Short mmCIF file of C-alpha atoms in Angstrom, two decimals:
data_model
loop_
_atom_site.label_atom_id
_atom_site.label_comp_id
_atom_site.label_asym_id
_atom_site.label_seq_id
_atom_site.Cartn_x
_atom_site.Cartn_y
_atom_site.Cartn_z
CA PHE A 258 40.34 22.95 295.19
CA GLY A 259 42.24 20.90 292.63
CA THR A 260 46.01 20.92 292.82
CA CYS A 261 46.59 24.58 291.99
CA CYS A 262 49.89 25.89 293.24
CA LYS A 263 49.01 28.23 296.10
CA THR A 264 51.94 30.54 295.75
CA PRO A 265 52.83 34.11 296.72
CA CYS A 266 53.35 36.43 293.77
CA SER A 267 57.07 36.82 294.58
CA SER A 268 57.69 33.20 293.60
CA SER A 269 55.38 33.06 290.58
CA CYS A 270 58.25 32.95 288.09
CA SER A 271 59.88 29.97 289.81
CA VAL A 272 56.52 28.18 290.03
CA GLN A 273 55.93 28.81 286.33
CA ALA A 274 59.38 27.45 285.48
CA GLY A 275 58.76 24.45 287.74
CA LEU A 276 55.59 23.64 285.82
CA LEU A 277 57.13 24.17 282.39
CA GLN A 278 60.16 21.95 283.00
CA PRO A 279 58.34 18.59 283.33
CA ILE A 280 55.98 19.50 280.48
CA ASN A 281 58.92 20.30 278.19
CA ARG A 282 60.59 16.99 279.10
CA PHE A 283 57.44 14.88 278.94
CA LYS A 284 57.27 11.70 276.84
CA PRO A 285 54.49 9.07 276.93
CA LYS A 286 55.55 5.88 278.69
CA ASN A 287 53.75 3.58 276.24
CA PRO A 288 55.80 3.26 273.01
CA GLU A 289 52.62 2.47 271.04
CA VAL A 290 51.37 6.00 271.70
CA GLY A 291 53.70 8.71 270.44
CA THR A 292 51.17 11.48 271.05
CA LEU A 293 48.49 11.69 273.74
CA ARG A 294 45.06 12.81 272.55
CA ILE A 295 43.04 15.20 274.73
CA LEU A 296 39.39 15.93 273.89
CA LEU A 297 37.78 19.25 274.88
CA TYR A 298 33.99 19.17 275.14
CA GLY A 299 31.25 21.17 276.82
CA PRO A 300 28.44 23.67 276.22
CA GLN A 301 28.59 26.37 273.60
CA GLY A 302 30.32 29.51 274.80
CA ALA A 303 32.28 27.74 277.56
CA GLY A 304 35.63 28.71 276.03
CA LYS A 305 36.94 25.41 274.63
CA SER A 306 38.84 27.02 271.76
CA SER A 307 40.21 29.63 274.15
CA VAL A 308 41.48 26.86 276.45
CA PHE A 309 43.67 25.55 273.64
CA ASN A 310 44.82 29.06 272.72
CA SER A 311 45.70 29.69 276.38
CA VAL A 312 47.70 26.44 276.61
CA ASP A 313 49.51 27.31 273.38
CA SER A 314 50.22 30.83 274.66
CA ALA A 315 51.51 29.63 278.04
CA LEU A 316 53.86 27.14 276.38
CA LYS A 317 55.13 29.59 273.76
CA GLY A 318 55.49 32.58 276.07
CA ARG A 319 53.42 34.81 273.78
CA ILE A 320 49.75 35.28 272.88
CA THR A 321 48.52 32.94 270.13
CA THR A 322 45.12 32.49 268.49
CA ARG A 323 45.41 29.27 266.48
CA ALA A 324 41.93 28.03 267.45
CA LEU A 325 39.49 30.70 266.30
CA ALA A 326 37.12 31.72 269.08
CA HIS A 327 34.19 34.14 269.23
CA ALA A 328 34.82 37.50 270.85
CA VAL A 329 31.20 37.81 272.02
CA GLU A 330 28.54 35.47 273.36
CA THR A 331 26.58 33.63 270.67
CA ASP A 332 23.81 31.07 270.34
CA HIS A 333 25.78 29.07 267.79
CA SER A 334 29.01 27.17 268.27
CA PHE A 335 31.91 28.62 266.28
CA THR A 336 33.62 25.24 265.87
CA VAL A 337 31.89 23.03 263.30
CA GLU A 338 34.69 20.60 262.54
CA SER A 339 36.60 18.13 264.62
CA LYS A 340 39.97 19.83 264.50
CA THR A 341 43.06 18.40 266.18
CA TYR A 342 45.81 20.85 267.12
CA LYS A 343 49.43 19.85 267.53
CA VAL A 344 51.42 21.99 269.95
CA LYS A 345 54.69 23.17 268.41
CA LYS A 346 57.92 23.48 270.37
CA ASP A 347 60.55 26.18 269.81
CA SER A 348 62.82 24.04 267.64
CA PRO A 349 61.88 23.50 263.96
CA ASP A 350 59.57 20.55 263.19
CA SER A 351 59.37 19.65 266.89
CA TYR A 352 56.07 19.12 268.71
CA PHE A 353 54.93 18.33 272.23
CA PRO A 354 53.79 14.68 272.51
CA PHE A 355 50.17 15.66 273.15
CA ASN A 356 47.47 17.32 271.09
CA PHE A 357 44.00 18.77 271.60
CA THR A 358 40.84 17.95 269.69
CA ASP A 359 38.44 20.89 269.69
CA ILE A 360 34.82 20.19 268.76
CA ALA A 361 31.53 22.03 268.36
CA GLY A 362 29.83 22.99 271.61
CA MET A 363 26.87 21.04 272.97
CA HIS A 364 23.49 22.74 272.90
CA GLY A 365 20.22 22.15 274.73
CA GLU A 366 18.41 21.96 271.40
CA ASP A 367 19.41 20.19 268.19
CA ARG A 368 22.06 22.71 267.20
CA GLY A 369 25.22 21.45 268.88
CA ILE A 370 27.36 18.38 268.33
CA HIS A 371 25.54 15.05 268.38
CA ARG A 372 26.29 13.05 271.53
CA ASP A 373 26.94 9.89 269.48
CA ASP A 374 29.70 11.73 267.60
CA ILE A 375 31.52 12.47 270.85
CA ILE A 376 31.29 8.82 271.87
CA LYS A 377 32.74 7.79 268.49
CA LEU A 378 35.53 10.33 269.01
CA LEU A 379 36.35 8.75 272.38
CA ASN A 380 36.73 5.40 270.66
CA GLY A 381 38.96 6.86 267.93
CA HIS A 382 36.51 6.52 265.03
CA ILE A 383 36.51 10.16 263.82
CA ASN A 384 39.42 11.74 261.97
CA SER A 385 40.37 15.39 262.27
CA GLY A 386 38.46 17.62 259.85
CA TYR A 387 35.09 15.88 260.13
CA THR A 388 32.23 18.40 259.82
CA PHE A 389 29.53 17.81 262.42
CA ASN A 390 25.83 17.54 261.63
CA PRO A 391 23.82 18.14 264.83
CA LEU A 392 20.91 16.10 263.46
CA LYS A 393 22.86 13.14 262.13
CA PRO A 394 25.93 11.44 263.64
CA ILE A 395 28.78 10.14 261.49
CA THR A 396 28.27 6.84 259.64
CA ASN A 397 30.90 4.20 258.94
CA GLU A 398 30.71 5.09 255.22
CA ASP A 399 32.01 8.61 255.86
CA PRO A 400 35.57 9.19 254.54
CA LYS A 401 36.49 10.68 257.95
CA TYR A 402 35.35 7.51 259.76
CA ILE A 403 38.12 5.23 261.09
CA LYS A 404 36.75 1.69 261.02
CA ASN A 405 39.44 -0.02 263.10
CA PRO A 406 41.00 2.53 265.46
CA THR A 407 44.11 1.61 267.43
CA LEU A 408 45.16 2.84 270.86
CA LYS A 409 46.91 5.87 269.35
CA ASP A 410 43.65 6.94 267.62
CA ARG A 411 41.58 6.93 270.81
CA ILE A 412 41.08 9.74 273.28
CA HIS A 413 43.35 9.45 276.31
CA CYS A 414 41.84 12.17 278.51
CA LEU A 415 38.39 13.77 278.41
CA VAL A 416 38.27 17.42 279.46
CA ALA A 417 34.92 19.04 280.19
CA VAL A 418 35.05 22.83 279.84
CA LEU A 419 32.46 24.58 282.01
CA PRO A 420 31.98 28.35 282.47
CA ALA A 421 31.99 29.38 286.13
CA ASN A 422 29.72 32.36 285.52
CA THR A 423 26.83 30.35 284.05
CA VAL A 424 27.31 26.79 285.33
CA SER A 425 24.38 27.17 287.74
CA MET A 426 22.07 27.96 284.79
CA MET A 427 23.20 25.19 282.46
CA ASP A 428 20.43 23.51 280.46
CA ASP A 429 19.38 20.16 281.96
CA ASN A 430 19.56 18.57 278.51
CA ILE A 431 23.22 19.59 278.17
CA ILE A 432 23.98 18.13 281.60
CA ARG A 433 22.33 14.85 280.54
CA GLN A 434 24.31 14.77 277.29
CA MET A 435 27.57 15.46 279.11
CA SER A 436 26.77 12.84 281.75
CA ASP A 437 26.15 10.26 279.02
CA VAL A 438 29.54 11.03 277.48
CA ARG A 439 31.16 10.91 280.91
CA LYS A 440 29.68 7.45 281.57
CA GLU A 441 30.96 6.19 278.22
CA ALA A 442 34.43 7.55 279.02
CA ARG A 443 34.28 5.91 282.45
CA ASP A 444 33.42 2.55 280.89
CA LEU A 445 36.39 2.96 278.53
CA GLY A 446 38.69 3.80 281.44
CA ILE A 447 39.38 7.30 280.11
CA PRO A 448 40.40 9.80 282.84
CA GLN A 449 38.26 12.91 283.12
CA VAL A 450 38.80 16.42 284.40
CA ILE A 451 36.96 19.73 284.35
CA ILE A 452 38.53 23.01 283.32
CA MET A 453 36.36 25.74 284.83
CA THR A 454 36.69 28.91 282.77
CA LYS A 455 35.56 32.53 283.18
CA VAL A 456 36.47 32.71 286.86
CA ASP A 457 36.97 36.47 286.52
CA GLU A 458 33.37 36.86 285.35
CA SER A 459 32.13 34.85 288.32
CA CYS A 460 33.83 36.69 291.19
CA PRO A 461 34.52 40.47 291.38
CA LEU A 462 37.48 39.91 293.74
CA VAL A 463 39.09 37.54 291.25
CA LYS A 464 38.37 39.96 288.41
CA ASP A 465 40.36 42.64 290.27
CA ASP A 466 43.15 40.27 291.34
CA LEU A 467 43.42 36.81 289.77
CA LYS A 468 45.63 35.58 292.63
CA LYS A 469 42.56 35.71 294.89
CA ILE A 470 41.26 32.66 293.00
CA TYR A 471 43.07 30.57 295.64
CA THR A 472 41.01 32.01 298.53
CA SER A 473 37.72 33.02 296.87
CA LYS A 474 34.68 31.40 298.52
CA LYS A 475 32.64 32.05 295.40
CA ILE A 476 35.11 30.18 293.20
CA LYS A 477 35.16 27.30 295.68
CA GLN A 478 31.35 27.16 295.50
CA LYS A 479 31.50 27.08 291.70
CA VAL A 480 34.03 24.24 291.79
CA LEU A 481 31.73 22.26 294.09
CA LEU A 482 28.80 22.95 291.77
CA CYS A 483 30.77 21.66 288.76
CA SER A 484 31.56 18.53 290.75
CA ILE A 485 27.90 17.98 291.58
CA LYS A 486 26.75 18.62 287.99
CA LEU A 487 29.09 16.06 286.39
CA GLY A 488 30.15 13.83 289.28
CA ILE A 489 33.85 14.61 288.86
CA PRO A 490 35.93 14.93 292.06
CA VAL A 491 36.94 18.40 293.20
CA SER A 492 40.58 17.31 292.98
CA CYS A 493 40.13 16.95 289.19
CA ILE A 494 38.62 20.41 288.64
CA TYR A 495 40.89 23.26 287.55
CA PRO A 496 39.65 26.87 287.68
CA VAL A 497 41.40 29.00 285.07
CA LYS A 498 41.21 32.28 283.25
CA ASN A 499 41.67 31.99 279.52
CA TYR A 500 43.62 34.55 277.56
CA HIS A 501 40.96 36.73 275.97
CA GLU A 502 41.62 40.47 275.97
CA GLU A 503 45.27 40.30 277.03
CA ARG A 504 48.02 41.35 274.62
CA ALA A 505 50.86 40.00 276.74
CA ILE A 506 51.55 36.92 278.84
CA ASP A 507 50.49 36.99 282.50
CA ASP A 508 52.30 34.81 285.06
CA THR A 509 49.20 33.99 287.13
CA ILE A 510 47.15 32.98 284.09
CA ASP A 511 50.06 30.81 282.93
CA ILE A 512 50.41 29.08 286.31
CA LEU A 513 46.72 28.13 286.38
CA ILE A 514 46.80 26.87 282.79
CA LEU A 515 50.09 24.98 283.13
CA ASP A 516 49.04 23.34 286.40
CA ALA A 517 45.91 22.01 284.70
CA LEU A 518 47.91 20.87 281.64
CA LYS A 519 50.54 19.08 283.74
CA ASN A 520 47.88 17.01 285.49
CA ILE A 521 45.91 16.31 282.30
CA ILE A 522 48.92 14.87 280.47
CA ASN A 523 49.90 12.84 283.53
CA PHE A 524 46.39 11.38 283.79
CA ALA A 525 46.39 10.62 280.05
CA ASP A 526 49.81 8.99 280.33
CA ASP A 527 48.65 6.82 283.24
CA ASN A 528 45.72 5.74 281.05
CA VAL A 529 47.88 4.42 278.20
CA GLU A 530 50.93 3.26 280.17
CA ASP A 531 49.75 -0.28 280.85
CA GLN A 532 47.52 -0.77 277.81
CA VAL A 533 48.58 -3.20 275.12
CA ASP A 534 46.98 -2.71 271.73
CA SER A 535 45.14 -5.84 270.65
CA ASP A 536 44.84 -4.78 267.03
#
């Protein structure tokens, strides 16, 4: 599944370094876009905030918790604002040329983010810091509304975050909402991937040894199910384990996260490379 590096543990450090090197050197090819924008969306409790924290941790080489995430399952999404996170490099005032927008989780009832707000985010109309109202989408009078977004304001890759352990029980209404967003992104030419989280909670073998993610039949079944649910090719689905209880960096977790990140920024870069802003 996907393009995960199927590697023996003895070479994990070299694989990790091989993934980090192109990410550290990466620059968008389109000069109009200095920073690629990646949008994380999905159901409540899928681990969107933890995905960003895991990316940040893998790049920094230490555990970070910049995006606040719930420690236990909850019926309410912890993220209520559209918050965009820049990813800092080691050197002072230096950032990676990509960022992540983390938004409130979608809900089967009227308690999650409004679908129309996500569509406006895709088009670059919503500024970071906007507080979501699940019953009322943003209006063009809102101070956080960008009336005339340019290419750099738009989303360059859409990342659905789905939990492997509960994907088979996802609410049909959430699937419909996510499919609507996916269709809008498709019409805009925005590349799409799935990050499948909580693999350790889905397969006991993987829980005992994360390296068995590469051979687990159960994980393969979950990847196929994610593909069927959202219509995204298996090659664009990345099973990962987020940093959650860990107090130190783990090479296997890093490899899964960095492999997904490498492909996401490449897809986003392909999206903007040939676009010319008409504004």
